[in-house]
Structures are given as C-alpha cells and as structure tokens.
XYZ file of C-alpha atoms in Angstrom:
85
model
C 114.376 133.235 111.173
C 112.905 133.172 114.664
C 109.731 135.100 115.309
C 109.679 135.326 119.101
C 111.962 137.483 121.194
C 113.118 134.526 123.269
C 113.893 132.512 120.145
C 115.995 135.367 118.804
C 117.918 135.482 122.054
C 118.461 131.710 121.985
C 119.828 132.011 118.448
C 122.365 134.616 119.597
C 123.397 132.711 122.728
C 123.706 129.439 120.789
C 125.970 131.163 118.290
C 128.172 132.563 121.076
C 128.343 129.202 122.840
C 129.226 127.479 119.578
C 132.117 129.891 119.051
C 133.314 129.407 122.637
C 133.163 125.618 122.225
C 135.170 125.835 119.003
C 137.885 127.857 120.687
C 138.055 125.499 123.663
C 138.161 122.449 121.396
C 140.922 123.947 119.240
C 142.947 124.894 122.325
C 142.577 121.384 123.730
C 143.617 119.739 120.458
C 146.684 121.951 120.210
C 147.781 121.194 123.758
C 147.301 117.463 123.235
C 149.364 117.625 120.063
C 152.198 119.539 121.731
C 152.161 117.068 124.634
C 152.399 114.075 122.318
C 155.243 115.550 120.282
C 157.258 116.818 123.236
C 156.821 114.016 125.761
C 159.902 112.112 124.565
C 162.317 114.972 125.272
C 160.952 115.793 128.735
C 162.579 114.868 132.004
C 160.707 112.810 134.603
C 159.597 115.849 136.620
C 158.444 117.674 133.504
C 156.479 114.620 132.394
C 154.716 114.414 135.749
C 153.704 118.070 135.705
C 152.658 117.897 132.049
C 150.516 114.835 132.683
C 148.743 116.464 135.640
C 148.111 119.600 133.582
C 146.695 117.513 130.740
C 144.506 115.555 133.169
C 142.990 118.738 134.556
C 142.479 120.169 131.056
C 140.779 117.011 129.812
C 138.609 116.764 132.924
C 137.409 120.352 132.622
C 136.623 119.921 128.927
C 134.656 116.748 129.683
C 132.812 118.512 132.500
C 131.855 121.320 130.116
C 130.441 118.751 127.699
C 132.954 119.197 124.896
C 133.759 115.496 124.902
C 132.190 112.381 126.374
C 133.505 111.018 129.654
C 134.705 107.827 128.009
C 136.776 109.729 125.486
C 138.298 111.755 128.311
C 139.206 108.553 130.154
C 140.730 107.073 126.995
C 142.799 110.202 126.366
C 144.045 110.268 129.954
C 145.032 106.613 129.726
C 146.960 107.206 126.513
C 148.700 110.225 128.050
C 149.846 108.093 130.973
C 151.119 105.394 128.618
C 153.024 107.948 126.548
C 154.582 109.438 129.682
C 155.781 106.073 131.011
C 157.390 104.927 127.754
C-alpha cells in the first residue's frame, strides 16, 4: 500500500486509466470484428465510409497509446485489402 498522499492518488488515477483503456480496447476490437465480418456484404460507398471510420478509430487509439504505431499501420493496411477484395 502506498504511504504518501501523492502515491495514493497515483494508484487511484492509474486504476481509472486502466479501466478506461480496457473499455477503449474492447470497443476497438468489437468494431474491427464487425468490420471484418460485414465487409463482404457492403456496397462500394458503404465500404469507403466504413474504411474511413476505421482509419480514424485506429489512429485515435494509436495516438492515445493503446497500440503501437506499427500495429495501427498494419491494421489499416489489412482493412484496405479487405475492402478492395
């Protein structure tokens, strides 16, 4: 257990941030999964809008530090490949 007041506060804020990161990560995984399963039935316009939405989601998650930049680039590349097939 922390002894200092600042250490106690850091423990609380770290716990809150951990929970927020978990929720963001779970939301991102769910959206990626729904994109991958539904991309085959989409029309061309729907694919374009879905890909741009996924790009912005992945970029914001990478900016927040929930995933490395290289993983974000790899995911975006695979999304584009799935949309063009």
